[in-house]
mmCIF file of C-alpha atoms and ligand atoms in Angstrom:
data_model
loop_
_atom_site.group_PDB
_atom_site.id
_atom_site.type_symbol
_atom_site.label_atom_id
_atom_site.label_comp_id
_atom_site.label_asym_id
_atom_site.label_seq_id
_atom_site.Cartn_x
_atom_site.Cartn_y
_atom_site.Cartn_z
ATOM 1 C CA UNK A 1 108.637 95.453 78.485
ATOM 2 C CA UNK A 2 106.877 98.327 80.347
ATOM 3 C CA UNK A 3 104.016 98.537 77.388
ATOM 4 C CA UNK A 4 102.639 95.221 77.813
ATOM 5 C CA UNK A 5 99.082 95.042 78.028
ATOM 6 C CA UNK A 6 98.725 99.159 78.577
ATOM 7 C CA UNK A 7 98.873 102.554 76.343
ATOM 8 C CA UNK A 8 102.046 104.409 75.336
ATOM 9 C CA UNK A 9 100.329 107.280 77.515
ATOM 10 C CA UNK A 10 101.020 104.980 80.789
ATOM 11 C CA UNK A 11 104.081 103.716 79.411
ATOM 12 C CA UNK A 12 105.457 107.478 79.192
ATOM 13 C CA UNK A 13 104.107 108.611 82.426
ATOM 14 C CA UNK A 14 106.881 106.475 84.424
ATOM 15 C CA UNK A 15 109.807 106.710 81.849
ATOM 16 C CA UNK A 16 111.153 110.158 82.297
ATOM 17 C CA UNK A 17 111.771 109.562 86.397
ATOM 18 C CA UNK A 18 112.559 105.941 85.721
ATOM 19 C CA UNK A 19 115.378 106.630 83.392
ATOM 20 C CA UNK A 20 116.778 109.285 84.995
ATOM 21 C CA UNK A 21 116.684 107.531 88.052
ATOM 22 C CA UNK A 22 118.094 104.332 87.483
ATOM 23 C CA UNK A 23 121.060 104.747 84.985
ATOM 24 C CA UNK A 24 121.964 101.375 84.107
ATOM 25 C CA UNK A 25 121.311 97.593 84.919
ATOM 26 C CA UNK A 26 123.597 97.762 88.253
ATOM 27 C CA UNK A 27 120.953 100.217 89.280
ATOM 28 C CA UNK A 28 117.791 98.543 88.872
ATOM 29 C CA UNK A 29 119.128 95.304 91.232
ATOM 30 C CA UNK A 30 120.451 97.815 93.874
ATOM 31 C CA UNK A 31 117.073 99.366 94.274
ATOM 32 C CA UNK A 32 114.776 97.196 96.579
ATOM 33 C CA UNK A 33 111.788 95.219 94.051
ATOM 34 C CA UNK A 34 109.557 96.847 96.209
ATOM 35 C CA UNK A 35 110.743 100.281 94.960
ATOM 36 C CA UNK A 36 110.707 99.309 91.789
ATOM 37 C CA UNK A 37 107.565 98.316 91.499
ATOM 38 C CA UNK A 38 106.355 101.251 92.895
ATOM 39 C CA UNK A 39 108.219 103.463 89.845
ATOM 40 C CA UNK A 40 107.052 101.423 87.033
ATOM 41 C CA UNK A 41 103.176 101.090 89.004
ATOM 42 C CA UNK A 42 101.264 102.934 86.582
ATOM 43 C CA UNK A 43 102.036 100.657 83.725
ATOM 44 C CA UNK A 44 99.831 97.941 85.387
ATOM 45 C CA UNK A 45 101.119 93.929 85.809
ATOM 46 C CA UNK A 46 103.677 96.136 88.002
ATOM 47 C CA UNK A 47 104.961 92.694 89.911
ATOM 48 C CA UNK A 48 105.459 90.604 86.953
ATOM 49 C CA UNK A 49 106.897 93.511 84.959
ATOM 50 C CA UNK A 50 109.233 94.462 87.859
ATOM 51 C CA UNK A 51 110.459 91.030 88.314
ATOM 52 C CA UNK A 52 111.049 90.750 84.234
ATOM 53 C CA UNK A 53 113.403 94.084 84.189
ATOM 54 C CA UNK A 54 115.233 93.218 87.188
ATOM 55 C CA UNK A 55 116.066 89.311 85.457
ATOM 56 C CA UNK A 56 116.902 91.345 82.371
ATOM 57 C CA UNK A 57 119.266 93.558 83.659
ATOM 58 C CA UNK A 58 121.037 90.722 86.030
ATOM 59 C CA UNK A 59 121.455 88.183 82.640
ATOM 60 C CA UNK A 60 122.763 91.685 80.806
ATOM 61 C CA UNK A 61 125.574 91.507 83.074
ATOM 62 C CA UNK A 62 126.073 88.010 83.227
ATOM 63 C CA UNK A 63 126.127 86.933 80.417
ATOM 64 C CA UNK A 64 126.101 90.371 78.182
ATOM 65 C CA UNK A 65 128.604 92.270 79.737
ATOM 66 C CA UNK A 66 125.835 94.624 81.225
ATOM 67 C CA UNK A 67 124.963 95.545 77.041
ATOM 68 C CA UNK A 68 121.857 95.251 75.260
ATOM 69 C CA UNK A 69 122.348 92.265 72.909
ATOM 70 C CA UNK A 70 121.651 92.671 69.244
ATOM 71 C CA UNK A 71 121.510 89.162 68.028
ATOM 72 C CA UNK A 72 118.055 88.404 67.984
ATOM 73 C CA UNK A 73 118.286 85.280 69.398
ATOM 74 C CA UNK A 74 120.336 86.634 72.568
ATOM 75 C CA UNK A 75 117.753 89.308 72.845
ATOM 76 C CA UNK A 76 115.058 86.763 73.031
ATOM 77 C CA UNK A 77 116.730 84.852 76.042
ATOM 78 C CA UNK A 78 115.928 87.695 78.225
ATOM 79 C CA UNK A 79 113.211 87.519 80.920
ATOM 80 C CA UNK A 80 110.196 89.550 79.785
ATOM 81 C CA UNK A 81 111.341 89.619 75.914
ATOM 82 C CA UNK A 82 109.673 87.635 73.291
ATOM 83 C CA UNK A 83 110.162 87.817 69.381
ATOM 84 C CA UNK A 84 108.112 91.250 69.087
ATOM 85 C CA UNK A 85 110.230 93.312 71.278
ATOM 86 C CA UNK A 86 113.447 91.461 70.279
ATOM 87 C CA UNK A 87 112.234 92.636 66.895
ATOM 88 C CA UNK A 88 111.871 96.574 67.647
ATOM 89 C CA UNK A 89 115.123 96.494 70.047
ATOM 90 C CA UNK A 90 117.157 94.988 67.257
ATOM 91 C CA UNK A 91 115.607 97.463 64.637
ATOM 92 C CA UNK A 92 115.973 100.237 66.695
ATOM 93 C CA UNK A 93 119.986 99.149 66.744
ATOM 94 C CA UNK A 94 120.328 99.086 63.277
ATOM 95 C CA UNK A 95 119.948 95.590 63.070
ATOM 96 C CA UNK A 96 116.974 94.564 62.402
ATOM 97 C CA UNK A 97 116.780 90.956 61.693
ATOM 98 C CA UNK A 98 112.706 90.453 61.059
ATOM 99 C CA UNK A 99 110.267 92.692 61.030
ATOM 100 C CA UNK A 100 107.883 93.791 63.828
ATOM 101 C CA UNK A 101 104.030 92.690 64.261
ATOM 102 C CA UNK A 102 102.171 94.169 66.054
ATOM 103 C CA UNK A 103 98.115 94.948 66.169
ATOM 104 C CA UNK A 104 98.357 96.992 63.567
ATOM 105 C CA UNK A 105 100.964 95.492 61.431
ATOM 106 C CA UNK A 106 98.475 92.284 61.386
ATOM 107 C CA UNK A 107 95.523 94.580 60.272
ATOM 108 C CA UNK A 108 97.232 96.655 57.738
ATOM 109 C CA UNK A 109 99.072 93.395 56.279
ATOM 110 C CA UNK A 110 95.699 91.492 55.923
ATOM 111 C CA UNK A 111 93.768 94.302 55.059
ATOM 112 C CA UNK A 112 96.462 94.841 51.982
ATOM 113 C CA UNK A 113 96.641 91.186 51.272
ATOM 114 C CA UNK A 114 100.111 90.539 52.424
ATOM 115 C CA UNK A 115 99.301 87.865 54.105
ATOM 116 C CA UNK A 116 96.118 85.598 55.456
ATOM 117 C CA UNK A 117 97.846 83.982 58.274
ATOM 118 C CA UNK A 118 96.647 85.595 61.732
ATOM 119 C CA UNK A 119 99.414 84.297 63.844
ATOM 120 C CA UNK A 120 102.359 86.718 64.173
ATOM 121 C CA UNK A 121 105.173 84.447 63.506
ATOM 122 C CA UNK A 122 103.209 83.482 60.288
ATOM 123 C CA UNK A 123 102.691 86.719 59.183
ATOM 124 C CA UNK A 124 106.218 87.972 59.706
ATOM 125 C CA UNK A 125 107.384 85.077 57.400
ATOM 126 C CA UNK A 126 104.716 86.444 54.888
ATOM 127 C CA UNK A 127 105.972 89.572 55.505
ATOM 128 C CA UNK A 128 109.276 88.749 55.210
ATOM 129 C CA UNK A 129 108.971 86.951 51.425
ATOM 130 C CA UNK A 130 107.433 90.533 50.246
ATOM 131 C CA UNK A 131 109.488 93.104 51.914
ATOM 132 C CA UNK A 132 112.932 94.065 50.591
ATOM 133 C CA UNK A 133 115.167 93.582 53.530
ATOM 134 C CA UNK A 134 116.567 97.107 54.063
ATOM 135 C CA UNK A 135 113.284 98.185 54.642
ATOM 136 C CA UNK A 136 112.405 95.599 57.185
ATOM 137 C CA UNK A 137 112.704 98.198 60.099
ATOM 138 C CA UNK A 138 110.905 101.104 58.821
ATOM 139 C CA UNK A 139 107.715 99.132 57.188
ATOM 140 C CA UNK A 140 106.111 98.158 60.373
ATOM 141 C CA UNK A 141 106.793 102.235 61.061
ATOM 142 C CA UNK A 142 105.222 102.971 57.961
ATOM 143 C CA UNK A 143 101.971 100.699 57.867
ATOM 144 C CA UNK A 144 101.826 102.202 61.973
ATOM 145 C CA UNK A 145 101.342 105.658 60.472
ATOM 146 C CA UNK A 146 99.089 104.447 57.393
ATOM 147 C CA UNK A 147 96.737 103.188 59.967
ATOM 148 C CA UNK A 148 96.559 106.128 62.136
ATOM 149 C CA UNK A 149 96.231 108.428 59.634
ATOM 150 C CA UNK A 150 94.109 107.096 56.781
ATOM 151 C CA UNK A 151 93.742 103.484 57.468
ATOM 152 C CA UNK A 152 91.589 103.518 61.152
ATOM 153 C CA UNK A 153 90.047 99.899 61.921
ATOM 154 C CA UNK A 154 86.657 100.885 61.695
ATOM 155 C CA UNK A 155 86.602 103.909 59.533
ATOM 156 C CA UNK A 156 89.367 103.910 56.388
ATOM 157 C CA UNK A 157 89.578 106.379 54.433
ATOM 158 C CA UNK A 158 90.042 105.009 51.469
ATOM 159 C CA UNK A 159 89.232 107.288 49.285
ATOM 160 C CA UNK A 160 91.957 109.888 50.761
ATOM 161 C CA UNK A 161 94.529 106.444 50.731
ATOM 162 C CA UNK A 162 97.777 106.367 48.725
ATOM 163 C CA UNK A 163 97.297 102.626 48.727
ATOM 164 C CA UNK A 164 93.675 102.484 47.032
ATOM 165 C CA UNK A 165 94.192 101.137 43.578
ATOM 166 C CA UNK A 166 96.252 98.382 45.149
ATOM 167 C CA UNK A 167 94.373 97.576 47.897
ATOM 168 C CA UNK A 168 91.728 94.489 47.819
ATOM 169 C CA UNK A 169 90.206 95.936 50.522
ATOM 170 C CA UNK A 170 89.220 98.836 49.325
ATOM 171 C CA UNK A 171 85.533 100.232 50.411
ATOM 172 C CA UNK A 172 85.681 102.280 46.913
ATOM 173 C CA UNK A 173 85.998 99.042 44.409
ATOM 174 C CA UNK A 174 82.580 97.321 43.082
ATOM 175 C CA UNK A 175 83.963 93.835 44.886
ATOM 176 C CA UNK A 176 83.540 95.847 48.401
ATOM 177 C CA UNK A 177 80.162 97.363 47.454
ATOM 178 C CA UNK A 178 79.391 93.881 46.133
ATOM 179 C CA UNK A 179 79.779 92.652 49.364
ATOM 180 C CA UNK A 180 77.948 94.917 51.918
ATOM 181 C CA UNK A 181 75.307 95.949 49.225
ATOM 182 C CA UNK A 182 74.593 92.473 47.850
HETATM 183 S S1 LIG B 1 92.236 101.386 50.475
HETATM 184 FE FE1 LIG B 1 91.116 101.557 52.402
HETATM 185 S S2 LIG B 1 91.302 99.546 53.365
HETATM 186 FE FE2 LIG B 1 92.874 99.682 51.779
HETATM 187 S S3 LIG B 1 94.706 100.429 52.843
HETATM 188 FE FE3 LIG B 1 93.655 102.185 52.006
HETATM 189 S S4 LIG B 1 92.359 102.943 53.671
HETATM 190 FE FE4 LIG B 1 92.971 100.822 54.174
#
């Protein structure tokens, strides 16, 4: 919820004080919104953010008995949760019941011809038809890391990539030269 529309580096600027300050959901409706949004202000959309935690953490005890869900369709009832992060929460509890898109899932799956859809849900499904289902919550992991390391968005190295004699996007195969040399 926190790394909406910001950078991991923001995101783990706040968390060490944040968790250690506020322990569990009781705690984060004690403390005045105001306060709250000052904690998680470096993450940016602080008021909307603040306001999503604090109507997560009321329906946890609600309706949850003040635990995380791990249905994914209870997970996506919460304020400030849609399918992505019900996705990584879920996976993340063992339970992963689809698989995570993100940015770079998207890329990496198109770029490997997994799918041609460009909407998440669509490529999930895709996604889903092609990947066994044990492995649903460590592939989005995995294709993460392939693009870091190897497969960048501007610059792949594809001749240093695992993936090359597979991959139809490959900047090594005659189609690719084919294409920017025509
Ligand atoms: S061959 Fe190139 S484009 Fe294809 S996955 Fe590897 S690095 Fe990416």
């Amino acid at each position: 919820m926190l790394s909406a529309q910001t950078t991991d580096v923001n995101v783990n600027k706040v968390t060490p004080a944040l968790f250690e300050k506020y322990r569990g959901p009781e705690d984060y409706l004690a403390a005045p919104l105001e306060e709250l949004e000052r904690d998680i202000y470096a993450t940016g959309f602080f008021r909307q953010k603040a306001k999503a935690i604090r109507g997560t953490m009321r329906t946890l005890l609600e309706e949850f008995d003040g635990e995380v869900p791990r249905r994914l369709e209870d997970l996506v009832r919460l304020p400030g949760v849609a399918r992505k992060t019900a996705n990584v929460v879920a996976a993340e509890l063992g339970n992963a019941q689809g698989i995570v898109v993100d940015t770079h899932v998207r890329r990496l799956s198109q770029r490997l011809g997994l799918t041609r859809k460009d909407d998440p849900v669509k490529i999930e499904r895709d996604l889903q038809r092609v990947v066994p289902r044990p492995d649903w919550a460590r592939f989005p992991h995995l294709l993460i890391w392939h693009g870091r390391r190897i497969c960048d968005a501007r610059r792949p190295l594809c001749a240093e990539c695992v993936l090359e004699n597979l991959c139809p996007s490959s900047r090594l195969g005659a189609s690719y030269d084919r294409a920017v040399n025509p």
